[in-house]
mmCIF file of N, CA and C in Angstrom:
data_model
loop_
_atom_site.group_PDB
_atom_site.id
_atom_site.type_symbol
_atom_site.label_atom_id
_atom_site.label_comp_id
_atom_site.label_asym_id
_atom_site.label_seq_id
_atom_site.Cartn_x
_atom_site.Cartn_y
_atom_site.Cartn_z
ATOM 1 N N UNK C 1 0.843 -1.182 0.000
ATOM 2 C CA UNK C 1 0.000 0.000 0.000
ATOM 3 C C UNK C 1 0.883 1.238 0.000
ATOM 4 N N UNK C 2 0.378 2.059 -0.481
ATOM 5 C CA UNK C 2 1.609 2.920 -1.266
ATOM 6 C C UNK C 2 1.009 4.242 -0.308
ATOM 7 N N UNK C 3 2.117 5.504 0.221
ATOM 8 C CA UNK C 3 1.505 6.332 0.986
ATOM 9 C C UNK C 3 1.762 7.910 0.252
ATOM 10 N N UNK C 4 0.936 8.742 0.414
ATOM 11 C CA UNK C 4 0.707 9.324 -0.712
ATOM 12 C C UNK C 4 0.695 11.320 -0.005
ATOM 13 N N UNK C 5 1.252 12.103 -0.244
ATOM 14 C CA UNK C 5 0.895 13.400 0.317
ATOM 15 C C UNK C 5 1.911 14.459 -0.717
ATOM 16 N N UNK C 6 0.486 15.903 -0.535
ATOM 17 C CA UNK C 6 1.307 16.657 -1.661
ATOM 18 C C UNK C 6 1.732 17.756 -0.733
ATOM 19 N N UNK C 7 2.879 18.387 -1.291
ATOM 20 C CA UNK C 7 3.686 19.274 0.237
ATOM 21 C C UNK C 7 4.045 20.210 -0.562
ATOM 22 N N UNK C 8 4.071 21.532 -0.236
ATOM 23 C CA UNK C 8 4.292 22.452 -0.779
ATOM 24 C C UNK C 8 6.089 22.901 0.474
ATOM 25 N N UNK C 9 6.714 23.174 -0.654
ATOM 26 C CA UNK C 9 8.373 22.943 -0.124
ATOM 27 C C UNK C 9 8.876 24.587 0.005
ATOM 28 N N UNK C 10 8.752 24.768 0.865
ATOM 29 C CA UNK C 10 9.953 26.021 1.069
ATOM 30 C C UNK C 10 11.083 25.988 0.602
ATOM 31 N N UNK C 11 12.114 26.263 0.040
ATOM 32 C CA UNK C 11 13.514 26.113 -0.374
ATOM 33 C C UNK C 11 14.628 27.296 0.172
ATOM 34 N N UNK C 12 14.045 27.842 0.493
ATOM 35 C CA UNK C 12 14.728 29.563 0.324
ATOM 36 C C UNK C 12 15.278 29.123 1.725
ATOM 37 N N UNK C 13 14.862 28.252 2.798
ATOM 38 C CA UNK C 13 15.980 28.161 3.751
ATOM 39 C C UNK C 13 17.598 27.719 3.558
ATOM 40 N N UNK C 14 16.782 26.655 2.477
ATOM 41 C CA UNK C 14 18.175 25.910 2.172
ATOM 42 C C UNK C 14 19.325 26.973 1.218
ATOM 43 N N UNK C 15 18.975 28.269 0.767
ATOM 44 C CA UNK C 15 19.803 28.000 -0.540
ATOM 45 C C UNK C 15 19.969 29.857 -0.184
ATOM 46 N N UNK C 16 19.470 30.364 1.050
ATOM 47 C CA UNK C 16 19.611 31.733 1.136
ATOM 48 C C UNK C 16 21.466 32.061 1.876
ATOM 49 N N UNK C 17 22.043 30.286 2.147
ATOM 50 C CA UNK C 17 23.644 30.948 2.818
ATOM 51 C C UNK C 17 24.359 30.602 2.152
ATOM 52 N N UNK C 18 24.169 30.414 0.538
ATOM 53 C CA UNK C 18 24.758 29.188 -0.461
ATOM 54 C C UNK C 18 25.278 30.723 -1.353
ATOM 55 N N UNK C 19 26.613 30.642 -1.980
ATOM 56 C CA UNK C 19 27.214 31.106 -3.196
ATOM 57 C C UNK C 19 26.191 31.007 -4.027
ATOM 58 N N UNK C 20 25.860 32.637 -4.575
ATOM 59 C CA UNK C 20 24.859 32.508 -6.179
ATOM 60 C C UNK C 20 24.920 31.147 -7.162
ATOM 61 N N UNK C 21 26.398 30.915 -7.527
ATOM 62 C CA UNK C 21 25.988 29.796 -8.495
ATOM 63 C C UNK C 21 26.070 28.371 -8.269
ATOM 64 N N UNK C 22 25.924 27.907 -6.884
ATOM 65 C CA UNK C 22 25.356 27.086 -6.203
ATOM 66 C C UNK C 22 24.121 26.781 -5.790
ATOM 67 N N UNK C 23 23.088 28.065 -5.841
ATOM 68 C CA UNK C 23 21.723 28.038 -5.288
ATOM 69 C C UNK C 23 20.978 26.742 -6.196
ATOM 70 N N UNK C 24 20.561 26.424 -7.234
ATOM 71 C CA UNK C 24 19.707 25.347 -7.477
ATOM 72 C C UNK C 24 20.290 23.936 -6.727
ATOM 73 N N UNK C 25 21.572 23.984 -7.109
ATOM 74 C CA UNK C 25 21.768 22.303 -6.496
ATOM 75 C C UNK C 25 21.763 22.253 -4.906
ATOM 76 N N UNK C 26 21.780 23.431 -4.436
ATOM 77 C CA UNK C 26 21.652 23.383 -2.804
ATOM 78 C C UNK C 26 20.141 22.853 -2.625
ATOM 79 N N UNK C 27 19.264 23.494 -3.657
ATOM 80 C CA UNK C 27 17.938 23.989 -3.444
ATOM 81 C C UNK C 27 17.580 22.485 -3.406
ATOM 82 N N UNK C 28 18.184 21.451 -4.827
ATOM 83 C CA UNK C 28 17.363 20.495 -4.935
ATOM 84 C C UNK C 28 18.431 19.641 -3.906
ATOM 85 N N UNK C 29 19.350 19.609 -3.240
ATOM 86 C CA UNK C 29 19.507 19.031 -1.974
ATOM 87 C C UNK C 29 18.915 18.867 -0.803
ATOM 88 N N UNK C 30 17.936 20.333 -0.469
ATOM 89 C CA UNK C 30 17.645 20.625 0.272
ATOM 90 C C UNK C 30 16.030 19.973 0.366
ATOM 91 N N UNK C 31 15.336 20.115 -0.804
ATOM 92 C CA UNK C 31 14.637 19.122 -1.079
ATOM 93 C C UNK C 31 14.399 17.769 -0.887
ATOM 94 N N UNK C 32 15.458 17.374 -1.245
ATOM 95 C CA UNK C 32 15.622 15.488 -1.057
ATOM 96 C C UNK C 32 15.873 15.310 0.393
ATOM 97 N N UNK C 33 16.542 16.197 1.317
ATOM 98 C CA UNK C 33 16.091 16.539 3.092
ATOM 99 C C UNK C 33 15.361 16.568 3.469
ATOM 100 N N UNK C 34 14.154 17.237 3.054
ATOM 101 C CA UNK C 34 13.166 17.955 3.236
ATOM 102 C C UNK C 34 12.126 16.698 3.241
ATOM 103 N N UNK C 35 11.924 16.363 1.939
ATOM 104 C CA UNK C 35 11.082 14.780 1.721
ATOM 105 C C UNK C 35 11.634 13.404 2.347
ATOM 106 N N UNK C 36 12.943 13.641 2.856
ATOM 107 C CA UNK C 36 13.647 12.289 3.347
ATOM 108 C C UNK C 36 12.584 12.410 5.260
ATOM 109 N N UNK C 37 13.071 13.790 5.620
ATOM 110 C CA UNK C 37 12.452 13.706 7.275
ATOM 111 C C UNK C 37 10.798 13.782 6.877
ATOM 112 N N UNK C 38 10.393 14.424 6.133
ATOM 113 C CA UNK C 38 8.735 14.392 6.214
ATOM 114 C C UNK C 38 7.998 13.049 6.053
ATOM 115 N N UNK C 39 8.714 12.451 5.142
ATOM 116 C CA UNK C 39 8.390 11.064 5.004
ATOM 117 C C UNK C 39 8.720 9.710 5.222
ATOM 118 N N UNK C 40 9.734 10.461 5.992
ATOM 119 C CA UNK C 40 10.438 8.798 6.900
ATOM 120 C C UNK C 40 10.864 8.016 5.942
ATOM 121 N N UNK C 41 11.672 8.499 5.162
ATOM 122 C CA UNK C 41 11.956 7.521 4.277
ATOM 123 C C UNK C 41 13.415 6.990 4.061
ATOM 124 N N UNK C 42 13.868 6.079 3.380
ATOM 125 C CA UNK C 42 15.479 5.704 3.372
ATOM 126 C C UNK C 42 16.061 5.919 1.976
ATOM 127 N N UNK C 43 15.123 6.104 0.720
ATOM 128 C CA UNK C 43 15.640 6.514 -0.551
ATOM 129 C C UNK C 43 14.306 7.688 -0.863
ATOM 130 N N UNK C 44 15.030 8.624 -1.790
ATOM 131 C CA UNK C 44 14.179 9.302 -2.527
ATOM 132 C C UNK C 44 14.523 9.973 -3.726
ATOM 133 N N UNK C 45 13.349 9.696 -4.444
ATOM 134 C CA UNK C 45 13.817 9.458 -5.936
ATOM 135 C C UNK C 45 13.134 10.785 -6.871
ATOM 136 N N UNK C 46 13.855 11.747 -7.129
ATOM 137 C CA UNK C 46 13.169 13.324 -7.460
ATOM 138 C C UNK C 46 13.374 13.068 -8.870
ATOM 139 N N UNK C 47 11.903 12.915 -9.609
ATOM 140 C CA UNK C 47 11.237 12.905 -11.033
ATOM 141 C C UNK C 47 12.232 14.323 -11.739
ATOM 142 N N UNK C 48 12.521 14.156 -12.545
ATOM 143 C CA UNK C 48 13.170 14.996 -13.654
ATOM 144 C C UNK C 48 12.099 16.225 -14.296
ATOM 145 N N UNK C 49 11.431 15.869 -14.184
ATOM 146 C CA UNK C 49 10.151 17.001 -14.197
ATOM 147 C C UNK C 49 10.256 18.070 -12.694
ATOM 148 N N UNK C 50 10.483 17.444 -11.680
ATOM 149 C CA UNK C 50 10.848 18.564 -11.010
ATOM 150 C C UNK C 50 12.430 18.880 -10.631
ATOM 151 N N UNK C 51 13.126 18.375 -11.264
ATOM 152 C CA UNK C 51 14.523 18.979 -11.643
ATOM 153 C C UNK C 51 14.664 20.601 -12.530
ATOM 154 N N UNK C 52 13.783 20.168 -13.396
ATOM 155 C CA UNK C 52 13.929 20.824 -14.386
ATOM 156 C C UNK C 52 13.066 22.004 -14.033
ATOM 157 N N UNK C 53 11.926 21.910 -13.132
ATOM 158 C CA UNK C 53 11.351 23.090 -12.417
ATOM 159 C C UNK C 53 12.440 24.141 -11.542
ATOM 160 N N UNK C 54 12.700 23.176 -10.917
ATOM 161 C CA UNK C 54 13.923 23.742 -10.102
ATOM 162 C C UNK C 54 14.920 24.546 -10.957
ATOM 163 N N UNK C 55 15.892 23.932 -11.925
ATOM 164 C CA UNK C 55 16.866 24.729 -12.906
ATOM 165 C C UNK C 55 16.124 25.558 -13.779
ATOM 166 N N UNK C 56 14.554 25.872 -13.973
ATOM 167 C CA UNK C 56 14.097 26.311 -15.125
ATOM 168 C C UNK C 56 14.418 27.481 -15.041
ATOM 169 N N UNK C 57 14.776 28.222 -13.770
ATOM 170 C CA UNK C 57 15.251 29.499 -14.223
ATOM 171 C C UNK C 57 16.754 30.350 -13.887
ATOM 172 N N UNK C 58 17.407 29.112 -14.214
ATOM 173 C CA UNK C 58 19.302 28.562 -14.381
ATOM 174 C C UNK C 58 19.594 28.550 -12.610
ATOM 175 N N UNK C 59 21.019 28.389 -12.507
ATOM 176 C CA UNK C 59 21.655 28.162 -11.513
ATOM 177 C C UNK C 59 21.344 29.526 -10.275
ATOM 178 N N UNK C 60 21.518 30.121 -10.819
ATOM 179 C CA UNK C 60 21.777 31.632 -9.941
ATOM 180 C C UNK C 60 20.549 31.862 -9.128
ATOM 181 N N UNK C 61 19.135 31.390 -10.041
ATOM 182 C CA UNK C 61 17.954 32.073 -9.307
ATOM 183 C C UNK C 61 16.766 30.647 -9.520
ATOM 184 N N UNK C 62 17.285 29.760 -8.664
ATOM 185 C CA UNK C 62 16.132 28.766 -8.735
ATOM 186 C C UNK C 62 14.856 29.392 -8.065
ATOM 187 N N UNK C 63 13.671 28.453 -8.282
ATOM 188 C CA UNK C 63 12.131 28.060 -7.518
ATOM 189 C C UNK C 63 12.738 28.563 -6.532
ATOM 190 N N UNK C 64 12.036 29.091 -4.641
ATOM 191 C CA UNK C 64 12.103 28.966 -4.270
ATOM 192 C C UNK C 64 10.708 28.136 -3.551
ATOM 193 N N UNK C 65 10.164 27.796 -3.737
ATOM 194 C CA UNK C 65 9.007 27.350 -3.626
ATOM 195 C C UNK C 65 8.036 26.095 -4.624
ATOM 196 N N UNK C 66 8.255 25.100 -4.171
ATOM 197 C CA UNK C 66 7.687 24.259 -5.134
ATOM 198 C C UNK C 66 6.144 23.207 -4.631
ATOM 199 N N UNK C 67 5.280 22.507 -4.868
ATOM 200 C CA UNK C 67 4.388 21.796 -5.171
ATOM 201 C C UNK C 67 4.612 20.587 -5.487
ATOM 202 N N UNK C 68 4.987 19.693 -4.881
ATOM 203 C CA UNK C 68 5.045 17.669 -5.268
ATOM 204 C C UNK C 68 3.974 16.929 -4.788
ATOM 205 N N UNK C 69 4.083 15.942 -5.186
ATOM 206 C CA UNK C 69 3.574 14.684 -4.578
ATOM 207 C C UNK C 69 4.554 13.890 -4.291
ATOM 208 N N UNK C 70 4.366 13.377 -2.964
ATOM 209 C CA UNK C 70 5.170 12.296 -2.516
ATOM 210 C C UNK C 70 4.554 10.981 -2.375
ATOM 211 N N UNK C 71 5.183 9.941 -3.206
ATOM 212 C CA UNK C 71 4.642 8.224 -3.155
ATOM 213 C C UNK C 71 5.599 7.582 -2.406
ATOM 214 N N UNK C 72 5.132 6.790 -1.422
ATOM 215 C CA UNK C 72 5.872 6.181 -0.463
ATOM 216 C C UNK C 72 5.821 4.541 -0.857
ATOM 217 N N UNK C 73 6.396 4.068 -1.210
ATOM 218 C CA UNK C 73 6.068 2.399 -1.368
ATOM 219 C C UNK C 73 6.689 1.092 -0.282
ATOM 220 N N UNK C 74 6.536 0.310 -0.097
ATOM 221 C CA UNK C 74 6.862 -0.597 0.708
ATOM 222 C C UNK C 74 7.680 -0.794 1.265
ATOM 223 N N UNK C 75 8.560 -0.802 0.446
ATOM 224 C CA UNK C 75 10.387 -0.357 0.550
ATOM 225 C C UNK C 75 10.926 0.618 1.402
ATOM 226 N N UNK C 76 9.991 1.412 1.536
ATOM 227 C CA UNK C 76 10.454 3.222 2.171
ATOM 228 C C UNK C 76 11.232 3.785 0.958
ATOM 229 N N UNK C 77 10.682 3.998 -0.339
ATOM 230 C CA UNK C 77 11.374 4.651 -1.129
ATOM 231 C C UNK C 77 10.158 5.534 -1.664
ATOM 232 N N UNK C 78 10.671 6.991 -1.651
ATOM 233 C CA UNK C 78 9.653 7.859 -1.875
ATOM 234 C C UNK C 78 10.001 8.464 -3.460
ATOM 235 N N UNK C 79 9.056 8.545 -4.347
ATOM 236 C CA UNK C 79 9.296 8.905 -5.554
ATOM 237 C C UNK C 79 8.577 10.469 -5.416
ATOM 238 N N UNK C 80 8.945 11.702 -6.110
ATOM 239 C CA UNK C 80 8.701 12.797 -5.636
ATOM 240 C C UNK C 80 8.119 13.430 -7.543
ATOM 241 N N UNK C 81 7.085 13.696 -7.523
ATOM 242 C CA UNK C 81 6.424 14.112 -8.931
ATOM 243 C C UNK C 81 5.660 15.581 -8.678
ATOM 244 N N UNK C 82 6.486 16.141 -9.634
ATOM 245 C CA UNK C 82 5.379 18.100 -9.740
ATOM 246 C C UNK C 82 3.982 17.498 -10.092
ATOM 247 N N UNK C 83 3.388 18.130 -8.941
ATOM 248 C CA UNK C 83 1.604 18.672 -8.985
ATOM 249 C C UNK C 83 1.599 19.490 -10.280
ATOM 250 N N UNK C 84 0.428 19.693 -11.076
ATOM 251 C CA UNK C 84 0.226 19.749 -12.105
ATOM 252 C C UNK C 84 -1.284 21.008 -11.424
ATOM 253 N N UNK C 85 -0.890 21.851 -12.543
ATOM 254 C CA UNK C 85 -1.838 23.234 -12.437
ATOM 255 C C UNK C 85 -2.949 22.810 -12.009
ATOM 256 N N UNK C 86 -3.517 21.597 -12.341
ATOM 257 C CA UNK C 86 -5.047 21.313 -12.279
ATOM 258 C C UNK C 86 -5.291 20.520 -11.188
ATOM 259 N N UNK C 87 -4.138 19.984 -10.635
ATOM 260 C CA UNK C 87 -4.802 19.336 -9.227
ATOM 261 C C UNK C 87 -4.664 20.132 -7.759
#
């Protein structure tokens, strides 16, 4: 049975003491933290769709703020997918 919650992610903690052209990969580090303690989990696996949210607006000035879904499966491995305008 698979466990399921959509979380809206602050980032700007993680990535406001980080060198400018470090901020996205802090950001999406800070992320995979972020979903590792919320969801008790031991792997987590961030969909390329929200990679690419994250870098969409280059290194210097990521998202600070993003929208996922988190799937938890048996294993404790959480797969992490962008919410979509309509849900």
């Amino acid at each position: 049975m698979a466990e399921q919650k959509i979380l809206m992610v602050n980032m700007r903690r993680g990535i406001e003491k980080v060198p400018p052209y470090k901020r996205a990969a802090a950001a999406a580090k800070y992320l995979r933290a972020f979903i590792k303690r919320h969801m008790k989990a031991d792997d987590v696996k961030i969909n390329q769709d929200v990679n690419n949210e994250i870098f969409s607006r280059g290194m210097k000035d990521p998202r600070t703020k993003i929208r996922v879904i988190c799937s938890k499966d048996d294993k404790k491995i959480v797969t992490v997918n962008l919410v979509k305008q309509g849900q």
